[in-house]
Each structure stands twice: as structure tokens, then as C-alpha cells.
Amino acid sequence: MPLLGCIADDFTGATDLAAMLVENGMRTVQLIGVPEAGQPLPEADALVIALKSRTAPVAEAVAASRAALVALRAAGCGQIFFKYCSTFDSTERGNIGPVADALLADLGAGFALACPAFPANGRSVYQGHLFVGSRLLNESGMENHPLTPMRDADLVRVLARQTSGEVGLVPYAVVERGAAAIRAAMAAQASEGKRYAIVDAVDERHLRAIGAAAADHKLITGGSGIAMGLPANFRSQGRLPERTDPAALGDVPGLAAILAGSCSQATLGQIARARETLPSFALDPLATPDAASLAGAALAWARDHLGARPVLITASAPPERVAALQARLGRDPMGRDQAGALIETALAEIAAGLRDLGVRRLVVAGGETSGAVVSRLGVRALRIGAPIDPGVPWTRAEGDGPDLLLALKSGNFGAPDFFTKAFAVVPEGKASV
Ligand code: ADP
């Protein structure tokens, strides 16, 4: 039965959190959206439900998070973790405060800590102020974010604007004294009527101490950093065995392919690098702006080239070609970019076709592209394996359908050699081809 149930406000954040839990000894499965009632859930120590609630309207984010909570409690999770971005991405009205308020109420709890710190990634909290590297949050570039501009680094103030509850602080001087001091300070904040306390952390030791101090909290809120201290609680309670390989995904023999739909600089560089050694095929949507034809051409090529080496199929293009296709196809009546939709459909079809051709290890580049692919493949749950690069683990699709290893990469993630490295580090029992 799972011990920890997590609700993440976006997909890549969910993966990041899941990878952190695996690294710290919990077998973890990421669920894509709220599971349906009665949907069998895979065996795991932790479940992470990935929502798309970060910038959704408040009521929608609250409703989805509450539904996720119901599913996690039904699965047996005794402790709930609400994961948001390590830059506390939210609007003036929410959604961090309203979602946390609703979860606390549903859990019958009166207090939760809030800590987005992740020092290894340059996110630290001092006197309640969030720093990105050496800059305050509101001078880090995040003040210009198109959806969630962060113009105040004082998280006590930011969270207070999003909740009717009072927000306190457990400052650095207390955190530095360790778990017992933090536990006492949080208890004092709760008894003073505070609903939340921002907890300072500038170092991994602090995150682990905060995790230990929150062992008996029903709800913990934070970035993925704070989750690193939680598995140890379950081990010391005797509820989590020492896992020799929590990242094990088992043997998945089959062919290998890479699908790229991201047009980010990082992905364009990774494609250029992989083309030096792998057979590759580029879709030509300007010549053939039709998803079925694009997919048909790519799959015909793949049939002849799938084999010992992974094949690379790309839609990715530099900005001027993206702009040309966008100008040609325009927007639908709902205002959606038709070029993006066309290519997402084509790549999702190609993914399904590749699976039919025997591909069992698939790397997908692009956040939206990954969403379209997993949806087309009907994948609802991913077991999280070892990381290829930070934030991008191999995963195994759980549920019906053939065994499939997936690495889903948001555009900007990964080192220049990501695509070839992915197949060099493919999990234990190397897939045979
Ligand atoms: P990222 O993670 O880099 O943001 P996404 O997959 O989320 O990548 O977004 C990339 C978008 O660009 C997708 O909607 C994809 O369909 C679209 N796209 C890919 N190639 C092209 C192209 N050649 N022209 C126009 N749009 C494209």
C-alpha cells in the first residue's frame, strides 16, 4: 500500500518530485491526471498525481486537487504532499493558497508548512524570502513570467494574499538547530492560530531536518526539495523497507526511437548532435500540412530504418520555419495554434505506429508533445526509473498495452548528448534489439 500521496500542479513538476522520491528510496508511480474510480493502481511506496492546475482558474484547480486527494486516500496514502514549483509560481489569487486551504479542510488538519527551497537548484528561502541563485525572486526574471509573474519575494506576504488563514515563519536560526527545534516551532505557530508557516532552508541539511520534523503532518506543501527528507520518516517508522533498487524498471526488449516536437534551443542542439550518429527523418509540414500524410511518410521511413540503432524523427524547426507554418495555418475559432496542433497529432500518430512496429523504448522531446503522445498511447501511469539527466528519468508505462519504456523531456531539459545518452543509461537488463 502506498505511504505517501502527492498532488503536483504540473506534469514536469510531478516527474521531478517522483524522481526525488525514487532517489531517496521509494518506489514511485506517477499518475497522469486523477485516476478514475476503480482504476487499478500499480504497486508503489509513493503515488504522484500530475495535474495541470498551476494556472487553471482557482475553482478548477481546487476541484482537481480535491479529487486527487480522494483518490490518494482511497489508495491508502496516510500523508499527503502538495507539490508546487520551487519558484512558488502562482498568481495573486492562487492557486497555492486556495488548493492548500481545501486540502487542509478535507484532511481535517489545521496547519501545514510551506517550503519551496531546493538549494541544489539555487532556490533558497531566508527570513521567508525566496532567492533564485543570488537574486531575490522578484529580481530573478520570474517577475516577467508570462503566466505567473512573481513580483514579491516575501513568501509570507505572497501566501497570505492567497488564503484567509494566517501565515507565519520558522526562521533560519530555528531551522539551523535541527528537527526537534523545527517541530517545536511549527507546533507553536499552529497553536498561535497560524494556518501556514513558511520554513527557511538554504542547505540540504535543512530540507532533511524539516522533513523529519513534519513526520506526523497530514499535509506538507513545497517544492520537490523538501520531499527528500520524507522517505527516511517511513523507514524509521518501520513502514518502508530498504529498497535495493527503487528505480528498477525491469527488462523491456524491443526497438528504440526518439520523437522530437520541441523547438527549444536545447532540443535543436540535441537533435543536431544525435543526427551525427543516428538515422533521422524530418517531417516537412510546410510541404504537407496534413497529420495523416506526415505520420504515414515518417512511419514508412521508420519501417526501413528501425533496427540496431534508435531512429530519430523530428518536427522541430528553427523559429523562422515555425513562424512560417504558423502564419500559413493560423488559429482555429478557439484561438488555438493550428500548426502546433497539427504536429502534435502527427507525432502522436507516429508514436502509436512505432509501438505497432515493435518500438519499446521511446524518448519524446517537448512538454505538449509528450502530453499528446501519452494521451494517444492511452498511458495513465508511469513507474519512475533512473534519471538520464536531472529532471528526466526513464519511466515504464503501467497498465494495459505492451511494455513500454518512455523518457518524456520538457524542451529545455537535458545535456547536448541527451538523446544518445538516454539509450546508454537505459535501465537494468538492457533492452535487446
Ligand atoms: P517545449 O517543451 O519545448 O515547450 P512543446 O512540445 O511543449 O515543447 O511545444 C512545442 C510546440 O511546437 C508543439 O505544439 C509542437 O507541435 C509545435 N511544433 C513542433 N514543430 C513545429 C514546426 N515545425 N512548426 C510549428 N510548430 C511546431
Short mmCIF file of C-alpha atoms and ligand atoms in Angstrom, two decimals:
data_model
loop_
_atom_site.label_atom_id
_atom_site.label_comp_id
_atom_site.label_asym_id
_atom_site.label_seq_id
_atom_site.Cartn_x
_atom_site.Cartn_y
_atom_site.Cartn_z
CA MET A 1 0.00 0.00 0.00
CA PRO A 2 1.39 3.47 -0.82
CA LEU A 3 2.57 5.53 2.15
CA LEU A 4 2.87 8.97 0.60
CA GLY A 5 0.34 10.52 -1.77
CA CYS A 6 1.40 13.55 -3.79
CA ILE A 7 -0.52 16.11 -5.79
CA ALA A 8 1.62 18.07 -8.26
CA ASP A 9 0.38 21.18 -10.03
CA ASP A 10 2.07 20.34 -13.35
CA PHE A 11 3.48 17.38 -15.25
CA THR A 12 7.20 18.06 -15.21
CA GLY A 13 6.97 19.10 -11.55
CA ALA A 14 5.36 15.75 -10.81
CA THR A 15 8.19 13.90 -12.53
CA ASP A 16 10.76 15.96 -10.69
CA LEU A 17 9.15 15.08 -7.35
CA ALA A 18 8.77 11.41 -8.27
CA ALA A 19 12.45 11.22 -9.24
CA MET A 20 13.39 12.76 -5.89
CA LEU A 21 11.38 10.12 -4.01
CA VAL A 22 12.95 7.30 -6.05
CA GLU A 23 16.41 8.70 -5.39
CA ASN A 24 15.63 8.59 -1.68
CA GLY A 25 14.42 5.01 -1.66
CA MET A 26 10.70 4.94 -2.50
CA ARG A 27 9.29 3.05 -5.49
CA THR A 28 7.17 5.70 -7.12
CA VAL A 29 4.45 5.79 -9.75
CA GLN A 30 3.28 8.97 -11.45
CA LEU A 31 -0.37 9.06 -12.44
CA ILE A 32 -1.37 11.27 -15.35
CA GLY A 33 -4.42 13.11 -14.07
CA VAL A 34 -6.81 11.90 -11.39
CA PRO A 35 -7.38 8.14 -11.70
CA GLU A 36 -10.91 7.04 -12.37
CA ALA A 37 -12.80 5.39 -9.54
CA GLY A 38 -11.97 1.70 -9.67
CA GLN A 39 -8.88 2.19 -11.90
CA PRO A 40 -6.37 -0.33 -10.54
CA LEU A 41 -3.29 1.47 -9.22
CA PRO A 42 0.18 -0.03 -9.57
CA GLU A 43 2.09 -1.20 -6.52
CA ALA A 44 4.28 1.63 -5.14
CA ASP A 45 5.58 3.29 -1.97
CA ALA A 46 4.54 6.72 -3.25
CA LEU A 47 1.97 7.90 -5.78
CA VAL A 48 2.25 11.25 -7.53
CA ILE A 49 -0.81 12.58 -9.33
CA ALA A 50 0.17 15.05 -12.05
CA LEU A 51 -2.43 17.78 -12.56
CA LYS A 52 -2.40 20.81 -14.84
CA SER A 53 -3.60 23.14 -12.12
CA ARG A 54 -0.85 25.72 -11.77
CA THR A 55 -2.50 28.38 -13.89
CA ALA A 56 -6.02 26.96 -14.09
CA PRO A 57 -8.90 29.06 -12.72
CA VAL A 58 -8.92 28.80 -8.91
CA ALA A 59 -12.14 26.77 -8.67
CA GLU A 60 -10.87 24.28 -11.26
CA ALA A 61 -7.51 23.86 -9.52
CA VAL A 62 -9.23 23.32 -6.17
CA ALA A 63 -11.71 20.80 -7.58
CA ALA A 64 -8.99 18.78 -9.35
CA SER A 65 -6.78 18.78 -6.26
CA ARG A 66 -9.63 17.65 -4.03
CA ALA A 67 -10.47 14.84 -6.45
CA ALA A 68 -6.80 13.81 -6.40
CA LEU A 69 -6.90 13.78 -2.60
CA VAL A 70 -9.93 11.49 -2.61
CA ALA A 71 -8.12 9.06 -4.94
CA LEU A 72 -4.93 9.09 -2.86
CA ARG A 73 -6.76 8.50 0.40
CA ALA A 74 -8.79 5.70 -1.19
CA ALA A 75 -5.46 4.12 -2.25
CA GLY A 76 -4.39 4.18 1.41
CA CYS A 77 -1.94 7.10 1.49
CA GLY A 78 -1.64 8.39 5.06
CA GLN A 79 0.42 11.51 4.34
CA ILE A 80 -0.25 14.00 1.55
CA PHE A 81 2.29 16.20 -0.20
CA PHE A 82 1.18 19.18 -2.29
CA LYS A 83 3.93 19.97 -4.78
CA TYR A 84 4.34 23.35 -6.44
CA CYS A 85 7.20 24.99 -8.27
CA SER A 86 10.41 25.89 -6.45
CA THR A 87 9.82 29.48 -7.58
CA PHE A 88 6.37 29.42 -5.91
CA ASP A 89 4.72 30.04 -9.32
CA SER A 90 1.23 31.33 -8.68
CA THR A 91 -0.96 34.31 -9.38
CA GLU A 92 -2.09 36.91 -6.82
CA ARG A 93 -5.23 34.87 -6.21
CA GLY A 94 -3.71 31.43 -6.21
CA ASN A 95 -3.53 28.60 -6.76
CA ILE A 96 -1.18 27.57 -3.97
CA GLY A 97 -3.19 29.10 -1.10
CA PRO A 98 -6.68 28.01 -2.19
CA VAL A 99 -5.55 24.46 -3.01
CA ALA A 100 -3.70 24.09 0.31
CA ASP A 101 -6.73 25.52 2.17
CA ALA A 102 -9.03 22.96 0.54
CA LEU A 103 -6.67 20.05 1.20
CA LEU A 104 -6.26 21.02 4.87
CA ALA A 105 -10.02 21.29 5.29
CA ASP A 106 -10.66 17.91 3.64
CA LEU A 107 -7.95 16.30 5.77
CA GLY A 108 -9.38 17.83 8.95
CA ALA A 109 -5.99 19.43 9.64
CA GLY A 110 -5.28 22.97 10.80
CA PHE A 111 -1.66 23.57 9.84
CA ALA A 112 0.84 22.94 7.06
CA LEU A 113 4.39 24.04 6.39
CA ALA A 114 5.30 25.68 3.09
CA CYS A 115 8.83 25.42 1.73
CA PRO A 116 9.75 25.66 -1.97
CA ALA A 117 13.52 25.65 -1.26
CA PHE A 118 15.78 23.49 -3.43
CA PRO A 119 19.35 24.66 -2.75
CA ALA A 120 20.91 22.26 -5.29
CA ASN A 121 18.93 24.14 -7.97
CA GLY A 122 19.69 27.54 -6.47
CA ARG A 123 16.36 28.02 -4.72
CA SER A 124 16.79 29.04 -1.08
CA VAL A 125 14.50 30.64 1.48
CA TYR A 126 15.89 33.02 4.10
CA GLN A 127 13.74 35.02 6.52
CA GLY A 128 10.80 33.94 4.39
CA HIS A 129 12.33 35.46 1.23
CA LEU A 130 12.87 33.25 -1.80
CA PHE A 131 16.14 33.57 -3.68
CA VAL A 132 16.95 32.20 -7.12
CA GLY A 133 20.71 31.92 -7.04
CA SER A 134 21.91 35.17 -5.53
CA ARG A 135 18.85 37.17 -6.64
CA LEU A 136 15.59 37.76 -4.86
CA LEU A 137 12.71 36.03 -6.65
CA ASN A 138 11.27 39.33 -7.90
CA GLU A 139 14.62 40.27 -9.50
CA SER A 140 15.37 36.84 -10.93
CA GLY A 141 13.48 37.16 -14.22
CA MET A 142 10.44 35.46 -12.65
CA GLU A 143 8.88 38.94 -12.32
CA ASN A 144 8.40 38.78 -16.11
CA HIS A 145 6.90 35.29 -16.35
CA PRO A 146 4.00 35.42 -18.85
CA LEU A 147 1.54 33.43 -16.71
CA THR A 148 2.74 33.69 -13.12
CA PRO A 149 4.83 36.86 -12.69
CA MET A 150 6.39 36.77 -9.22
CA ARG A 151 6.81 40.38 -8.09
CA ASP A 152 7.26 39.80 -4.35
CA ALA A 153 9.99 37.62 -2.82
CA ASP A 154 8.43 37.66 0.68
CA LEU A 155 6.60 34.34 0.70
CA VAL A 156 4.83 35.08 3.98
CA ARG A 157 3.20 38.02 2.21
CA VAL A 158 2.63 36.15 -1.06
CA LEU A 159 0.90 33.20 0.60
CA ALA A 160 -1.08 35.49 2.94
CA ARG A 161 -2.63 37.15 -0.13
CA GLN A 162 -3.88 33.74 -1.31
CA THR A 163 -5.51 32.45 1.89
CA SER A 164 -7.88 33.57 4.61
CA GLY A 165 -5.60 31.81 7.12
CA GLU A 166 -2.65 33.46 8.90
CA VAL A 167 0.87 32.79 7.67
CA GLY A 168 3.88 32.65 9.99
CA LEU A 169 7.59 31.96 9.63
CA VAL A 170 10.03 29.40 11.01
CA PRO A 171 13.26 31.30 10.50
CA TYR A 172 16.77 30.16 9.66
CA ALA A 173 18.03 30.40 13.27
CA VAL A 174 15.48 27.78 14.34
CA VAL A 175 15.91 25.57 11.28
CA GLU A 176 19.67 25.53 11.83
CA ARG A 177 19.08 23.96 15.28
CA GLY A 178 17.54 20.85 13.71
CA ALA A 179 14.41 18.75 13.57
CA ALA A 180 13.33 18.98 17.22
CA ALA A 181 13.55 22.79 17.21
CA ILE A 182 11.66 22.99 13.90
CA ARG A 183 8.96 20.63 15.16
CA ALA A 184 8.51 22.75 18.31
CA ALA A 185 8.42 25.99 16.30
CA MET A 186 5.78 24.62 13.93
CA ALA A 187 3.68 23.42 16.87
CA ALA A 188 3.95 26.88 18.42
CA GLN A 189 2.89 28.53 15.15
CA ALA A 190 -0.10 26.21 14.91
CA SER A 191 -1.17 26.88 18.49
CA GLU A 192 -0.91 30.63 17.86
CA GLY A 193 -3.52 30.13 15.16
CA LYS A 194 -1.27 30.21 12.12
CA ARG A 195 -2.55 28.03 9.28
CA TYR A 196 0.80 28.01 7.46
CA ALA A 197 4.43 28.65 8.23
CA ILE A 198 7.00 29.41 5.58
CA VAL A 199 10.08 27.47 6.68
CA ASP A 200 13.54 28.77 5.81
CA ALA A 201 16.07 26.44 4.16
CA VAL A 202 19.35 27.26 2.47
CA ASP A 203 21.01 23.88 2.59
CA GLU A 204 20.10 20.24 2.03
CA ARG A 205 20.60 19.53 5.76
CA HIS A 206 17.76 21.95 6.43
CA LEU A 207 15.45 20.18 3.99
CA ARG A 208 16.11 16.81 5.63
CA ALA A 209 15.58 18.26 9.12
CA ILE A 210 12.30 19.89 8.04
CA GLY A 211 11.18 16.59 6.53
CA ALA A 212 11.93 14.79 9.81
CA ALA A 213 10.08 17.48 11.78
CA ALA A 214 6.98 17.01 9.63
CA ALA A 215 6.82 13.21 10.03
CA ASP A 216 3.35 13.31 11.58
CA HIS A 217 1.88 16.15 9.49
CA LYS A 218 -1.14 15.17 7.43
CA LEU A 219 -0.27 17.71 4.72
CA ILE A 220 3.11 19.01 3.66
CA THR A 221 3.46 21.63 0.93
CA GLY A 222 6.56 22.55 -1.02
CA GLY A 223 8.88 22.05 -3.95
CA SER A 224 10.47 18.72 -4.72
CA GLY A 225 13.46 19.56 -2.50
CA ILE A 226 11.54 19.22 0.73
CA ALA A 227 10.44 15.72 -0.26
CA MET A 228 13.98 14.40 0.10
CA GLY A 229 13.54 14.10 3.87
CA LEU A 230 10.25 12.20 3.82
CA PRO A 231 11.26 8.63 2.88
CA ALA A 232 13.53 8.44 5.95
CA ASN A 233 10.50 9.03 8.18
CA PHE A 234 8.75 5.97 6.80
CA ARG A 235 11.92 3.90 7.18
CA SER A 236 12.40 4.91 10.81
CA GLN A 237 8.74 4.12 11.47
CA GLY A 238 9.47 0.61 10.12
CA ARG A 239 6.94 1.07 7.30
CA LEU A 240 9.34 1.32 4.36
CA PRO A 241 11.93 -1.40 3.78
CA GLU A 242 15.40 -0.53 2.49
CA ARG A 243 14.84 -0.80 -1.25
CA THR A 244 17.92 -2.13 -3.04
CA ASP A 245 16.85 -0.62 -6.37
CA PRO A 246 13.77 1.61 -6.17
CA ALA A 247 14.47 2.74 -9.76
CA ALA A 248 14.27 -0.77 -11.24
CA LEU A 249 12.03 -0.92 -14.31
CA GLY A 250 12.80 -4.47 -15.42
CA ASP A 251 13.77 -5.73 -18.83
CA VAL A 252 11.91 -4.36 -21.84
CA PRO A 253 13.30 -5.80 -25.05
CA GLY A 254 12.40 -4.07 -28.28
CA LEU A 255 13.27 -1.36 -30.77
CA ALA A 256 14.17 2.21 -29.86
CA ALA A 257 13.11 5.62 -31.22
CA ILE A 258 13.23 9.33 -30.48
CA LEU A 259 10.41 11.74 -31.34
CA ALA A 260 11.10 15.47 -31.13
CA GLY A 261 8.38 18.11 -31.23
CA SER A 262 10.05 20.75 -29.11
CA CYS A 263 11.55 23.71 -30.94
CA SER A 264 13.58 24.92 -27.95
CA GLN A 265 17.26 25.76 -28.37
CA ALA A 266 18.26 22.83 -26.16
CA THR A 267 16.28 20.32 -28.21
CA LEU A 268 17.51 21.73 -31.55
CA GLY A 269 21.07 21.26 -30.27
CA GLN A 270 20.34 17.72 -29.09
CA ILE A 271 18.88 16.85 -32.50
CA ALA A 272 21.92 18.21 -34.32
CA ARG A 273 24.17 16.11 -32.10
CA ALA A 274 22.12 12.91 -32.46
CA ARG A 275 21.95 13.27 -36.27
CA GLU A 276 25.70 12.73 -36.39
CA THR A 277 25.25 9.09 -35.38
CA LEU A 278 21.59 8.06 -35.72
CA PRO A 279 19.32 7.57 -38.75
CA SER A 280 16.99 10.56 -38.81
CA PHE A 281 13.87 11.77 -40.57
CA ALA A 282 12.45 15.32 -40.50
CA LEU A 283 8.74 15.92 -41.09
CA ASP A 284 8.03 18.58 -43.70
CA PRO A 285 4.78 20.17 -42.54
CA LEU A 286 5.15 23.16 -44.86
CA ALA A 287 5.10 20.87 -47.90
CA THR A 288 2.44 18.52 -46.47
CA PRO A 289 0.30 20.22 -43.81
CA ASP A 290 -1.71 17.10 -43.11
CA ALA A 291 -1.23 14.96 -39.99
CA ALA A 292 -2.10 11.59 -41.56
CA SER A 293 0.27 12.11 -44.52
CA LEU A 294 3.07 13.33 -42.26
CA ALA A 295 2.65 10.31 -40.00
CA GLY A 296 2.41 7.93 -42.98
CA ALA A 297 5.65 9.22 -44.50
CA ALA A 298 7.52 9.02 -41.21
CA LEU A 299 6.31 5.51 -40.48
CA ALA A 300 7.18 4.29 -43.98
CA TRP A 301 10.71 5.61 -43.42
CA ALA A 302 10.83 4.06 -39.92
CA ARG A 303 9.90 0.62 -41.24
CA ASP A 304 13.09 0.64 -43.33
CA HIS A 305 15.37 2.09 -40.66
CA LEU A 306 14.32 0.63 -37.30
CA GLY A 307 16.98 -1.79 -36.14
CA ALA A 308 20.11 -1.90 -34.09
CA ARG A 309 20.24 1.85 -33.53
CA PRO A 310 17.47 4.17 -32.29
CA VAL A 311 15.80 6.19 -35.05
CA LEU A 312 15.22 9.92 -34.71
CA ILE A 313 12.03 11.53 -36.07
CA THR A 314 11.71 15.30 -35.73
CA ALA A 315 9.21 18.06 -36.36
CA SER A 316 11.39 20.59 -34.57
CA ALA A 317 12.36 23.62 -36.59
CA PRO A 318 14.12 26.94 -36.05
CA PRO A 319 11.93 29.99 -35.25
CA GLU A 320 11.59 31.26 -38.84
CA ARG A 321 10.20 27.92 -40.07
CA VAL A 322 7.87 27.64 -37.08
CA ALA A 323 6.63 31.17 -37.80
CA ALA A 324 6.11 30.32 -41.49
CA LEU A 325 3.94 27.30 -40.68
CA GLN A 326 2.01 29.23 -38.04
CA ALA A 327 1.34 32.06 -40.50
CA ARG A 328 0.17 29.57 -43.11
CA LEU A 329 -2.18 27.61 -40.84
CA GLY A 330 -3.38 30.34 -38.48
CA ARG A 331 -5.62 29.70 -35.49
CA ASP A 332 -8.84 27.81 -35.03
CA PRO A 333 -12.02 29.56 -33.79
CA MET A 334 -10.93 28.80 -30.20
CA GLY A 335 -7.67 30.67 -30.80
CA ARG A 336 -5.50 27.55 -30.73
CA ASP A 337 -2.36 27.46 -32.83
CA GLN A 338 -3.17 25.11 -35.71
CA ALA A 339 0.46 24.40 -36.58
CA GLY A 340 1.19 23.11 -33.08
CA ALA A 341 -1.98 21.02 -33.05
CA LEU A 342 -1.22 19.53 -36.48
CA ILE A 343 2.26 18.47 -35.45
CA GLU A 344 1.18 17.15 -32.06
CA THR A 345 -1.42 14.97 -33.82
CA ALA A 346 1.13 13.74 -36.36
CA LEU A 347 3.75 12.91 -33.71
CA ALA A 348 1.17 11.14 -31.53
CA GLU A 349 0.12 9.03 -34.55
CA ILE A 350 3.77 8.26 -35.26
CA ALA A 351 4.25 7.15 -31.64
CA ALA A 352 1.30 4.76 -31.95
CA GLY A 353 2.63 3.46 -35.28
CA LEU A 354 6.11 2.95 -33.85
CA ARG A 355 4.66 0.96 -31.00
CA ASP A 356 2.89 -1.25 -33.52
CA LEU A 357 6.23 -1.71 -35.30
CA GLY A 358 7.79 -3.03 -32.08
CA VAL A 359 9.31 0.08 -30.54
CA ARG A 360 9.53 -0.44 -26.77
CA ARG A 361 11.86 2.38 -25.77
CA LEU A 362 10.74 5.84 -26.78
CA VAL A 363 12.21 9.24 -25.97
CA VAL A 364 9.87 12.20 -26.54
CA ALA A 365 11.09 15.82 -26.54
CA GLY A 366 8.61 18.58 -25.77
CA GLY A 367 6.10 19.10 -22.94
CA GLU A 368 2.98 19.45 -25.09
CA THR A 369 4.31 16.82 -27.46
CA SER A 370 4.75 14.38 -24.58
CA GLY A 371 1.20 15.11 -23.42
CA ALA A 372 -0.16 14.33 -26.89
CA VAL A 373 1.87 11.11 -27.12
CA VAL A 374 0.89 9.65 -23.73
CA SER A 375 -2.72 10.55 -24.37
CA ARG A 376 -2.70 8.84 -27.81
CA LEU A 377 -0.99 5.77 -26.34
CA GLY A 378 -3.55 5.64 -23.53
CA VAL A 379 -0.83 5.75 -20.87
CA ARG A 380 -2.25 6.74 -17.45
CA ALA A 381 0.56 5.71 -15.11
CA LEU A 382 4.35 5.81 -15.28
CA ARG A 383 6.71 3.95 -12.98
CA ILE A 384 9.71 6.18 -12.38
CA GLY A 385 13.21 4.84 -13.04
CA ALA A 386 16.73 6.19 -13.06
CA PRO A 387 17.48 9.71 -14.31
CA ILE A 388 19.08 10.28 -17.71
CA ASP A 389 19.78 13.92 -16.88
CA PRO A 390 18.44 15.91 -13.90
CA GLY A 391 14.63 16.01 -14.00
CA VAL A 392 14.28 13.45 -16.82
CA PRO A 393 14.08 9.81 -15.71
CA TRP A 394 13.30 6.74 -17.74
CA THR A 395 9.79 5.58 -16.93
CA ARG A 396 7.77 2.46 -17.64
CA ALA A 397 4.17 2.71 -18.79
CA GLU A 398 1.99 0.73 -16.39
CA GLY A 399 -1.34 -0.77 -17.26
CA ASP A 400 -2.77 -2.32 -20.39
CA GLY A 401 -0.86 -2.44 -23.63
CA PRO A 402 2.62 -3.70 -24.46
CA ASP A 403 5.55 -2.98 -22.14
CA LEU A 404 6.99 0.39 -22.98
CA LEU A 405 9.81 2.50 -21.59
CA LEU A 406 9.27 6.23 -22.03
CA ALA A 407 11.53 9.21 -21.39
CA LEU A 408 9.47 12.40 -21.56
CA LYS A 409 11.58 15.51 -21.78
CA SER A 410 10.42 19.07 -21.50
CA GLY A 411 12.04 21.05 -24.32
CA ASN A 412 14.76 22.84 -22.43
CA PHE A 413 15.90 19.89 -20.31
CA GLY A 414 18.91 17.71 -20.84
CA ALA A 415 22.55 17.97 -21.88
CA PRO A 416 23.53 18.26 -25.58
CA ASP A 417 24.09 14.48 -25.83
CA PHE A 418 20.75 13.66 -24.17
CA PHE A 419 19.33 11.51 -26.97
CA THR A 420 22.29 9.18 -27.26
CA LYS A 421 22.91 9.17 -23.51
CA ALA A 422 19.32 8.07 -22.90
CA PHE A 423 19.99 4.76 -24.59
CA ALA A 424 23.37 4.33 -22.94
CA VAL A 425 21.83 4.53 -19.45
CA VAL A 426 18.67 2.58 -20.27
CA PRO A 427 17.72 0.78 -17.08
CA GLU A 428 18.99 -2.59 -15.90
CA GLY A 429 18.55 -5.66 -18.05
CA LYS A 430 19.42 -3.59 -21.11
CA ALA A 431 16.67 -3.85 -23.65
CA SER A 432 17.78 -6.05 -26.52
CA VAL A 433 17.12 -5.14 -30.14
P1 ADP B 1 8.59 22.58 -25.24
O1 ADP B 1 8.67 21.63 -24.09
O2 ADP B 1 9.92 22.93 -25.83
O3 ADP B 1 7.74 23.79 -24.95
P2 ADP B 1 6.29 21.53 -26.63
O4 ADP B 1 6.12 20.17 -27.21
O5 ADP B 1 5.58 21.82 -25.32
O6 ADP B 1 7.86 21.77 -26.44
O7 ADP B 1 5.85 22.65 -27.62
C1 ADP B 1 6.32 22.71 -28.93
C2 ADP B 1 5.16 23.04 -29.87
O8 ADP B 1 5.69 23.35 -31.14
C3 ADP B 1 4.22 21.85 -30.05
O9 ADP B 1 2.89 22.31 -30.07
C4 ADP B 1 4.63 21.34 -31.44
O10 ADP B 1 3.57 20.66 -32.10
C5 ADP B 1 4.98 22.62 -32.14
N1 ADP B 1 5.88 22.44 -33.30
C6 ADP B 1 6.81 21.48 -33.46
N2 ADP B 1 7.43 21.62 -34.63
C7 ADP B 1 6.85 22.67 -35.25
C8 ADP B 1 7.06 23.30 -36.51
N3 ADP B 1 7.98 22.85 -37.38
N4 ADP B 1 6.30 24.37 -36.82
C9 ADP B 1 5.36 24.82 -35.94
N5 ADP B 1 5.12 24.28 -34.74
C10 ADP B 1 5.86 23.21 -34.39
#
